[in-house]
CSV table of C-alpha atoms and ligand atoms in Angstrom, one decimal:
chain,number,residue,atom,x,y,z
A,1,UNK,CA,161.8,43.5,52.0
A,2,UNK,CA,158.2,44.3,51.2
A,3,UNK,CA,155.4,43.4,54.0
A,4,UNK,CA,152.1,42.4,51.1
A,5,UNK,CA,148.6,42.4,52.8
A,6,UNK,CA,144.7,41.3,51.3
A,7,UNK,CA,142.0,43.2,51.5
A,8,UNK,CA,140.9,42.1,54.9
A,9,UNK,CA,144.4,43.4,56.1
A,10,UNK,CA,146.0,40.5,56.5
A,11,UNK,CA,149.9,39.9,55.5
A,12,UNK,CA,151.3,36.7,53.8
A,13,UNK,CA,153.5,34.7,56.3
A,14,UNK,CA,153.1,31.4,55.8
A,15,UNK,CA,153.7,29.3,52.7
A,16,UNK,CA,152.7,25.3,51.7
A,17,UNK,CA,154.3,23.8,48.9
A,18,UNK,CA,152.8,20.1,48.0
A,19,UNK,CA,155.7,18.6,46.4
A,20,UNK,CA,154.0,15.4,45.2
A,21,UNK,CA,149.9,14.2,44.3
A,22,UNK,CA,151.1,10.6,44.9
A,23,UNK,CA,150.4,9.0,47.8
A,24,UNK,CA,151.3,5.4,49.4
A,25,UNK,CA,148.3,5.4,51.5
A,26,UNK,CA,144.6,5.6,50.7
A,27,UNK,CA,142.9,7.9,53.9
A,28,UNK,CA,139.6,6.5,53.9
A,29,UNK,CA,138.9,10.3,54.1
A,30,UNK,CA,141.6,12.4,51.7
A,31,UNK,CA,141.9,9.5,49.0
A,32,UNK,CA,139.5,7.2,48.6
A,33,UNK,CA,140.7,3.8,46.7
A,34,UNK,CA,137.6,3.7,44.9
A,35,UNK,CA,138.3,7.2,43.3
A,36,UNK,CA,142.0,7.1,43.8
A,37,UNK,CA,142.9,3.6,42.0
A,38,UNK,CA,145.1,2.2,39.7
A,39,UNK,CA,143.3,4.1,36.5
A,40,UNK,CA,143.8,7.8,38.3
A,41,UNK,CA,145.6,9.9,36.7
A,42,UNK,CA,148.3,11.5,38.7
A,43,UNK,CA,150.4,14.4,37.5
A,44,UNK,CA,153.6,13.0,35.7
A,45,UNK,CA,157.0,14.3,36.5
A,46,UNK,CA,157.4,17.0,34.0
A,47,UNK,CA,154.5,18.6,35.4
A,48,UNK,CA,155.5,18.6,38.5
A,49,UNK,CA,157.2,21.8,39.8
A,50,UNK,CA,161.4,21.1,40.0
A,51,UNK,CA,163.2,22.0,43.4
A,52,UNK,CA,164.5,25.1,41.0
A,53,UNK,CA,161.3,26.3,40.3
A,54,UNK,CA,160.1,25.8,44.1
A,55,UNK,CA,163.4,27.8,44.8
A,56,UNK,CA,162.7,30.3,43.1
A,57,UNK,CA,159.4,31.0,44.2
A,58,UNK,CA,160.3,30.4,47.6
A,59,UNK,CA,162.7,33.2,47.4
A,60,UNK,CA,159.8,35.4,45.9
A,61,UNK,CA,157.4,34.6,48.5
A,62,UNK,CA,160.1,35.3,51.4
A,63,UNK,CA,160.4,38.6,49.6
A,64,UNK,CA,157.1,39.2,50.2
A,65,UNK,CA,157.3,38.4,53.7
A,66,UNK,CA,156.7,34.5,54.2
A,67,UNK,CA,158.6,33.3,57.3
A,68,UNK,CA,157.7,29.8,57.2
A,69,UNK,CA,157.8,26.9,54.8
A,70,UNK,CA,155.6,23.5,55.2
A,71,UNK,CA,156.5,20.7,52.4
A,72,UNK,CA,153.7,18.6,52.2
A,73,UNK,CA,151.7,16.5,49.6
A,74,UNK,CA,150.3,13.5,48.7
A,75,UNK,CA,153.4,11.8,51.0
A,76,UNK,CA,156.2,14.7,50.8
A,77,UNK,CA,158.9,11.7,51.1
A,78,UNK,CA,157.6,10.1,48.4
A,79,UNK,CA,159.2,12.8,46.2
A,80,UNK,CA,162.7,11.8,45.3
A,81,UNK,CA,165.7,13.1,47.1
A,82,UNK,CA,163.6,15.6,49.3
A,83,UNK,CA,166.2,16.3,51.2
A,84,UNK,CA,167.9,18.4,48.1
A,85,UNK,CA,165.3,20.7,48.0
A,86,UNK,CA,165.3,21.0,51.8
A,87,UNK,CA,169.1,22.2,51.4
A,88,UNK,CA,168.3,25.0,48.6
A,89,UNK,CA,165.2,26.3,51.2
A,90,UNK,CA,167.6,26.5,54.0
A,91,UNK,CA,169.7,28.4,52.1
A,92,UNK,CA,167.2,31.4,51.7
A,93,UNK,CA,168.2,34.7,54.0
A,94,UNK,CA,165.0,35.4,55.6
A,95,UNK,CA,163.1,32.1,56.0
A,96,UNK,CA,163.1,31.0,59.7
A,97,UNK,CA,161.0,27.8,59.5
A,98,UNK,CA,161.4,24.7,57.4
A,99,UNK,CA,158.8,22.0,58.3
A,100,UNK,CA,157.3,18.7,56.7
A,101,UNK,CA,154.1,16.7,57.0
A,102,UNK,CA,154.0,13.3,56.5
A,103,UNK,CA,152.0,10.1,56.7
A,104,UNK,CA,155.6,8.7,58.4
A,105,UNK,CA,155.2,5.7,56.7
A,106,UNK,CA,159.1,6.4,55.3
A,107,UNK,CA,160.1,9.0,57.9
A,108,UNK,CA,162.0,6.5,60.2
A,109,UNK,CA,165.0,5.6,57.4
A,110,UNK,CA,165.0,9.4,56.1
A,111,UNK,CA,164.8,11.3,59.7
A,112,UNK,CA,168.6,11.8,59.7
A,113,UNK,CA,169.1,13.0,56.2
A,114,UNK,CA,166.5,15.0,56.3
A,115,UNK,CA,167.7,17.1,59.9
A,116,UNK,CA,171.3,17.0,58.1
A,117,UNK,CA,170.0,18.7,55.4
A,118,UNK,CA,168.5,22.0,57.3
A,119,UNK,CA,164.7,20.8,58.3
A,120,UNK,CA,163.4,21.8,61.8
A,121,UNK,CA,160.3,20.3,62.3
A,122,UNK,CA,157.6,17.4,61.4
A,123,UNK,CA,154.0,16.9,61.6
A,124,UNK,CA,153.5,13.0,61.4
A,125,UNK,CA,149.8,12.1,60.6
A,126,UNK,CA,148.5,9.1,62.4
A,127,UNK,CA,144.9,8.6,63.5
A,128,UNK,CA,144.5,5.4,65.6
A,129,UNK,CA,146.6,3.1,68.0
A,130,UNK,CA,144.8,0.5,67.1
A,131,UNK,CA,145.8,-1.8,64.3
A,132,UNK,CA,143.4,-2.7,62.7
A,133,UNK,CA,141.4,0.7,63.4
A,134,UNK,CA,144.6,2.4,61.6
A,135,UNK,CA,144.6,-0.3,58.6
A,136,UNK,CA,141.2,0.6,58.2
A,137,UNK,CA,141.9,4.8,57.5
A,138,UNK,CA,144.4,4.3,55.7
A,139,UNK,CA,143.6,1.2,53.5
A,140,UNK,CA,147.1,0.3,52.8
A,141,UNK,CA,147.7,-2.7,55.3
A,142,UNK,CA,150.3,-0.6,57.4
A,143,UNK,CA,149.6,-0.6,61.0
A,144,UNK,CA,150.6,2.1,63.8
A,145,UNK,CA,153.8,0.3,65.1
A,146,UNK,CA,155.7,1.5,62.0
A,147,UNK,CA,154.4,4.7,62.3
A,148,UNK,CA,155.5,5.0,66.2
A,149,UNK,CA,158.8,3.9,65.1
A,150,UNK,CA,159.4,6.5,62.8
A,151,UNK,CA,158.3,9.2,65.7
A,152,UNK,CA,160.8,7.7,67.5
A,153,UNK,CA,163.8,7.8,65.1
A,154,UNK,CA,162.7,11.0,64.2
A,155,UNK,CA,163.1,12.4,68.1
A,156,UNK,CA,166.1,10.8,68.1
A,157,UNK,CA,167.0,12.7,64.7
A,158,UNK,CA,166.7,15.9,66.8
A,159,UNK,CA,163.7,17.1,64.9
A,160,UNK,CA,160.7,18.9,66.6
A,161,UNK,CA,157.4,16.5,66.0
A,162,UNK,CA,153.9,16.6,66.2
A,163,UNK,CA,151.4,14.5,66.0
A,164,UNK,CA,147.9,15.2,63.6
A,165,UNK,CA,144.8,12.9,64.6
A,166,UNK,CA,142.0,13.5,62.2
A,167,UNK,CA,139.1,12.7,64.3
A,168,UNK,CA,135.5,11.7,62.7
A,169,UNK,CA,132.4,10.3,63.9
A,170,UNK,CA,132.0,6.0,63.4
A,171,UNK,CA,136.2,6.2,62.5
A,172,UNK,CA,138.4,6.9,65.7
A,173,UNK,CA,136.2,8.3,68.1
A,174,UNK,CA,137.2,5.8,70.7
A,175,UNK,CA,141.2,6.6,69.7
A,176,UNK,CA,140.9,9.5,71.7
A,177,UNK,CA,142.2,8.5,75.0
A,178,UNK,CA,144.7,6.1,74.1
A,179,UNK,CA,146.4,8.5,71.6
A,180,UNK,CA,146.2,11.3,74.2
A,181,UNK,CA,147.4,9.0,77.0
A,182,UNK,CA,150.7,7.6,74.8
A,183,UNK,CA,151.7,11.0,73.3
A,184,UNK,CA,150.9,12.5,77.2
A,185,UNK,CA,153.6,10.0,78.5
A,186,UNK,CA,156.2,10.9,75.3
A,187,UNK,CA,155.7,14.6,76.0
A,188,UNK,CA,155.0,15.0,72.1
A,189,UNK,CA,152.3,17.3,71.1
A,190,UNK,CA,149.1,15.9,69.7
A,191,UNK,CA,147.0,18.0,67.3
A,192,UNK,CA,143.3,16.6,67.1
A,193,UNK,CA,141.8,18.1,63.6
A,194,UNK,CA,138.4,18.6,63.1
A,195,UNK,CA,136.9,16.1,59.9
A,196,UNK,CA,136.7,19.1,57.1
A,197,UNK,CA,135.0,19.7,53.5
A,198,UNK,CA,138.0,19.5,51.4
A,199,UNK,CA,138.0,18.3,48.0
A,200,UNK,CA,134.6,16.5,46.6
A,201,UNK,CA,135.6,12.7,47.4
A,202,UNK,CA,135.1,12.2,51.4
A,203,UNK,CA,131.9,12.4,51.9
A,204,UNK,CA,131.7,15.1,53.9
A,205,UNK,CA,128.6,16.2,56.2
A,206,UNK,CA,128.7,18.2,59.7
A,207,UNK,CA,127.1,15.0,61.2
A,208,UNK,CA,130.8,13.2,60.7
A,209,UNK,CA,132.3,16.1,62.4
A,210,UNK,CA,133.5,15.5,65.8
A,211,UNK,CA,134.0,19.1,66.9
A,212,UNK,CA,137.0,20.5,69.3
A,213,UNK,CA,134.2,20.8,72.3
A,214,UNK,CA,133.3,17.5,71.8
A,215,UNK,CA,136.4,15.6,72.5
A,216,UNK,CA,137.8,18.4,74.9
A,217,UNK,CA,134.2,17.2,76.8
A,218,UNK,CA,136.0,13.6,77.0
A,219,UNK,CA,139.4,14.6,77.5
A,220,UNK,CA,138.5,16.2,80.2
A,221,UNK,CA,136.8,13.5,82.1
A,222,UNK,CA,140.3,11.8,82.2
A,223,UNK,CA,142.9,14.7,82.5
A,224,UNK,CA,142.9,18.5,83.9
A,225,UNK,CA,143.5,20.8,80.9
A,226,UNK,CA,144.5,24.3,81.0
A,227,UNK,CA,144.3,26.2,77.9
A,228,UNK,CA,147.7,28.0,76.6
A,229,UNK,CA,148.0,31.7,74.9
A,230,UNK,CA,148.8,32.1,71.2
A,231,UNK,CA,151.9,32.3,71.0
A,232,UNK,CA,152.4,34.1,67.8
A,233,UNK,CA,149.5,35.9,65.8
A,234,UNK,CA,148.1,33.2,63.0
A,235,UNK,CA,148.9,30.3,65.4
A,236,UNK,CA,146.3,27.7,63.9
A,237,UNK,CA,146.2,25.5,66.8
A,238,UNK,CA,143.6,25.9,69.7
A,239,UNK,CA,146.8,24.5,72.9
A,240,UNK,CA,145.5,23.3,76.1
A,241,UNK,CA,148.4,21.9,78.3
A,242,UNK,CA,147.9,19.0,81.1
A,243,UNK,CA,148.4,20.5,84.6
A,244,UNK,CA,151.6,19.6,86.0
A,245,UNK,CA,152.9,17.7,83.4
A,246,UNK,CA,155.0,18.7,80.6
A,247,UNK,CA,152.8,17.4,77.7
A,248,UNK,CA,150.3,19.6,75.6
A,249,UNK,CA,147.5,19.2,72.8
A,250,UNK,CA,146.2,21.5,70.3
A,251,UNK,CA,143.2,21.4,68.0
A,252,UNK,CA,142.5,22.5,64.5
A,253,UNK,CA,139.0,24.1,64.6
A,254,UNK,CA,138.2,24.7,61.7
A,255,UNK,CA,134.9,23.9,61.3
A,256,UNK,CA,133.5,24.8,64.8
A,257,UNK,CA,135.8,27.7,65.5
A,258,UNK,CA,137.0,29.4,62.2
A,259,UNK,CA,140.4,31.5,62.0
A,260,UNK,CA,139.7,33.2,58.9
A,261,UNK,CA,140.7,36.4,60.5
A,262,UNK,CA,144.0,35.6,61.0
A,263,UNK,CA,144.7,33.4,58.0
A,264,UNK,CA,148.8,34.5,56.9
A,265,UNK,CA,148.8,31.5,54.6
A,266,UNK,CA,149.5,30.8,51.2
A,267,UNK,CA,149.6,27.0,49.1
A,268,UNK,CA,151.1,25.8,46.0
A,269,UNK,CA,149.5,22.5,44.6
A,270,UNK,CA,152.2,20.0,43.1
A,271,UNK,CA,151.7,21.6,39.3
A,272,UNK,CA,152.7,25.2,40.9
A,273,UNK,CA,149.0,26.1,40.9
A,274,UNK,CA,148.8,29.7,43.7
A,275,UNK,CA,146.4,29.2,45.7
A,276,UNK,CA,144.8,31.8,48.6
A,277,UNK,CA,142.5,29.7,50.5
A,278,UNK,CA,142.4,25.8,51.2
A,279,UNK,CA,139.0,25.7,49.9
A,280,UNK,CA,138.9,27.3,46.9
A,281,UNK,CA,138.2,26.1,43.4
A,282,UNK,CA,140.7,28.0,41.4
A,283,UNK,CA,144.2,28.1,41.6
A,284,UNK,CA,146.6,30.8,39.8
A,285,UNK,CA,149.1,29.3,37.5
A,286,UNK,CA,152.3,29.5,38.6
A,287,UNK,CA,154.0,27.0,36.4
A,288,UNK,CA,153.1,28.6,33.4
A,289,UNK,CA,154.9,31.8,34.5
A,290,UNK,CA,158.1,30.4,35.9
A,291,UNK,CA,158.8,28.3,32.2
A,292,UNK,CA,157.6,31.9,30.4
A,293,UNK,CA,160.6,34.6,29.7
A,294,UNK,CA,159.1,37.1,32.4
A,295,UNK,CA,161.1,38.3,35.1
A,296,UNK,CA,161.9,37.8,38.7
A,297,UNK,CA,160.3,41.2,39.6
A,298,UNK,CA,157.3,40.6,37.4
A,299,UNK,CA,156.5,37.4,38.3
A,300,UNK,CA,156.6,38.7,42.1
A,301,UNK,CA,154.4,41.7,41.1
A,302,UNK,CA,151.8,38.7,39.9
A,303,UNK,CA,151.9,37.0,43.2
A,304,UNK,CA,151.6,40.1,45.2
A,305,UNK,CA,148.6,41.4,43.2
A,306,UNK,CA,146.9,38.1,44.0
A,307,UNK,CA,147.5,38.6,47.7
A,308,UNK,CA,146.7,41.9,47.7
A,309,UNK,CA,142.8,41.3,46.0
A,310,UNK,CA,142.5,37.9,48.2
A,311,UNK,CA,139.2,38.1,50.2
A,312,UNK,CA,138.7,34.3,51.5
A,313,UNK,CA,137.3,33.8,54.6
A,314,UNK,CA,135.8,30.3,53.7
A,315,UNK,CA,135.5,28.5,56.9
A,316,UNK,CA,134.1,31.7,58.3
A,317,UNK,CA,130.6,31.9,56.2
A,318,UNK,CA,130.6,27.9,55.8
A,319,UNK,CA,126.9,26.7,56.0
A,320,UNK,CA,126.1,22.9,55.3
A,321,UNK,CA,124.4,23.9,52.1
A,322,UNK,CA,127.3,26.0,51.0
A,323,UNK,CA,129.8,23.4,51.9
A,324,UNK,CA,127.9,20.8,49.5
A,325,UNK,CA,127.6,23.2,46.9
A,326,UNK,CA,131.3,24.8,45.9
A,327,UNK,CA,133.4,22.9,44.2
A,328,UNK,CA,136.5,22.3,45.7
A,329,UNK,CA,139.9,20.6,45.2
A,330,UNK,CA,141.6,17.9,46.6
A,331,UNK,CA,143.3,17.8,49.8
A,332,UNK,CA,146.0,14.9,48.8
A,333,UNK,CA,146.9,17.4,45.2
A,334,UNK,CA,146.6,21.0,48.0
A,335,UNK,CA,148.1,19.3,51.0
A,336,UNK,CA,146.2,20.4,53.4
B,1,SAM,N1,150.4,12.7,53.4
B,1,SAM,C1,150.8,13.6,54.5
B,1,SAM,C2,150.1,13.3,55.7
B,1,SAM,O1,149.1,12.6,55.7
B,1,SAM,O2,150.6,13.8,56.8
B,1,SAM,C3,150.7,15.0,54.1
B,1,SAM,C4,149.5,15.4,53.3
B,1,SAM,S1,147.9,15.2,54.2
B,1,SAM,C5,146.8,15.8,53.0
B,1,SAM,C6,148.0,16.6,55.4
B,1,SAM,C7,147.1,16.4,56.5
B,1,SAM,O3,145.8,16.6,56.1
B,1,SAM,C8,147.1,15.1,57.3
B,1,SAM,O4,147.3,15.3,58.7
B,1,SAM,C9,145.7,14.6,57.0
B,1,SAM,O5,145.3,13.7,58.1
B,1,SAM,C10,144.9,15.8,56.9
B,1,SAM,N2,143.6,15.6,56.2
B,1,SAM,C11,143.4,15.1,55.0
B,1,SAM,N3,142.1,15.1,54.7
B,1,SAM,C12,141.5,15.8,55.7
B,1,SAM,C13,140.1,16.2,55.9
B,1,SAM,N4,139.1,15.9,55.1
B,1,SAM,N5,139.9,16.8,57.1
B,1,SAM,C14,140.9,17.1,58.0
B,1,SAM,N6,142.1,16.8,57.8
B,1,SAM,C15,142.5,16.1,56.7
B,2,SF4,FE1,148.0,10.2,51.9
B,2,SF4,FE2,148.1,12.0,53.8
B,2,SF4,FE3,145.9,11.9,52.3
B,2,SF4,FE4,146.5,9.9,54.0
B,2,SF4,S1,146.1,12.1,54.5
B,2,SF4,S2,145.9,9.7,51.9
B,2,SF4,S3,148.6,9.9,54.0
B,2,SF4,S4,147.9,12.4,51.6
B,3,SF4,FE1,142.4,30.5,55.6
B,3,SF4,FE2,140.6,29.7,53.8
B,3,SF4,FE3,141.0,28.2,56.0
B,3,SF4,FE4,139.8,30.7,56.2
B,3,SF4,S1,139.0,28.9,55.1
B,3,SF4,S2,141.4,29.8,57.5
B,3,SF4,S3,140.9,31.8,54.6
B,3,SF4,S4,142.5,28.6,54.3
């Protein structure tokens, strides 16, 4: 097993594969309905990568020293018979994490299936208690009660789960508390994530951002908070746990507190697109290479040379102007 690092010294640990560009909600702030309606055009199947092909780089990046595997998307579960490719990662000597995000609009029926079939973990997206806050974000008419139902069946499943709260200014600010308060009580980790600059089609400005010190300011007017060490190096999450209690939070900074420096992370975009940074604007093609002749070795000599001249430390030299000026891709074809 080789251990690959960039030029800033950092080695590859973590991969994302998007499985799907399709969603079944419309995020007021990943996929608008205005710019993703019923004339967008999403990737069709063909173009998508095939659990083979995702096997097969997943056993190249686990070469290379990735321990840990997110599925994401668009909706991961909208991608048919997920649980298949879940079998084939589990299978791969070497790779100790298998986790999913979802939107957990379909988690509730699948949760079962999917912990048979080898995964670990899931992150479960859901932004407001409130139903007609939460119909609001996510434009699709589904309101939190399904979503909480699906948490539960997915405890119940035995799988590990967080919850992700995007959190931006005029959309959930006053979701705060109550999310903090149920998830407190459940003793299920809550991740509030700052409102970023991904993709071209939010409307993003730092005057939407409601940063970590913000809503740490009102959390702790309500609870007593005691921060938590890292527990591993390239741990994302900022944790605090409640004092006495066996509950925790964590926030994803990265707009007010960037973690460039520690960045182990690597995504593949539904069409098998490499890509070394969540903000860039080009993407390195793997699809093209896995349906060439070329072989296993030199097809991982490709994705190590790209790791090994990777220089991105985005979030760490982000100004306003520079954040309105790069192009950058989409978040629901990335997956975040
Ligand atoms: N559909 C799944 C879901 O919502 O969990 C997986 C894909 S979604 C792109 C992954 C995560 O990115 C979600 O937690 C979502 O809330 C978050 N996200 C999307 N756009 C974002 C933005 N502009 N800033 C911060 N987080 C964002
Ligand atoms: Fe879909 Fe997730 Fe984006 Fe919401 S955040 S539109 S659920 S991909
Ligand atoms: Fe990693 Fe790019 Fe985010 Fe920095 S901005 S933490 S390099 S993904």
């Amino acid at each position: 097993m080789s251990y690959i690092t960039d030029k800033l010294g950092r080695p590859l640990r973590d991969l994302r594969i998007s499985v799907i560009d399709r969603c079944n909600f419309r995020c007021t702030y990943c996929m608008p309905r205005e710019i993703f309606g019923r004339d967008f055009a999403f990737l069709p199947k063909d173009q998508l990568l095939s659990f083979e092909e995702i096997e097969r780089l997943a056993v190249i990046f686990v070469g290379l020293g990735v321990k840990k595997i997110r599925l994401t998307g668009g909706e991961p579960l909208l991608r048919r018979d997920i649980s298949t490719l879940i079998e084939k990662l589990t299978a791969i000597d070497g790779l100790e994490d298998i986790a999913l995000t979802t939107n957990g609009m379909m988690l509730g029926n699948m949760a079962k299936k999917l912990k048979d079939a080898g995964l670990k973990r899931v992150n479960v997206s859901l932004d407001a208690l409130d139903d007609t806050v939460f119909k609001t974000i996510n434009d699709s008419n589904t309101g939190p009660a399904r979503i909480l139902n699906s948490i539960d069946k997915a405890k119940e499943a035995g799988l590990g789960v967080k919850v992700n709260m995007v959190v931006k200014k005029g959309m959930n600010v006053q979701e705060i508390i109550p999310m903090a308060a149920y998830f407190k009580e459940k003793e299920i980790p809550l991740r509030f994530i700052e409102f970023m600059d991904v993709g071209q089609t939010n409307g993003w400005n730092y005057q939407k951002v409601i940063t970590k010190g913000e809503i740490l300011q009102l959390l702790n007017q309500h609870y007593r908070l005691e921060p938590i060490d890292p527990s591993y190096r390239g741990e994302v999450a900022r944790r605090y746990r409640y004092a006495d209690e066996n509950a925790e939070i964590g926030f994803i900074t990265s707009v007010s507190e960037s973690f460039c420096a520690s960045c182990t992370r690597a995504r593949i975009a539904a069409d098998g697109k490499l890509y070394t940074c969540l903000f860039a604007s080009e993407g390195f093609d793997l699809r093209q290479l896995l349906r060439s002749d070329i072989s296993e070795e030199a097809l991982k000599s490709s994705i190590e040379a790209r790791w090994n001249n990777r220089t991105d430390r985005y979030s760490d030299e982000r100004t306003e102007a520079s954040a309105a000026k790069k192009k950058k891709i989409e978040m629901s074809y990335i997956g975040g």
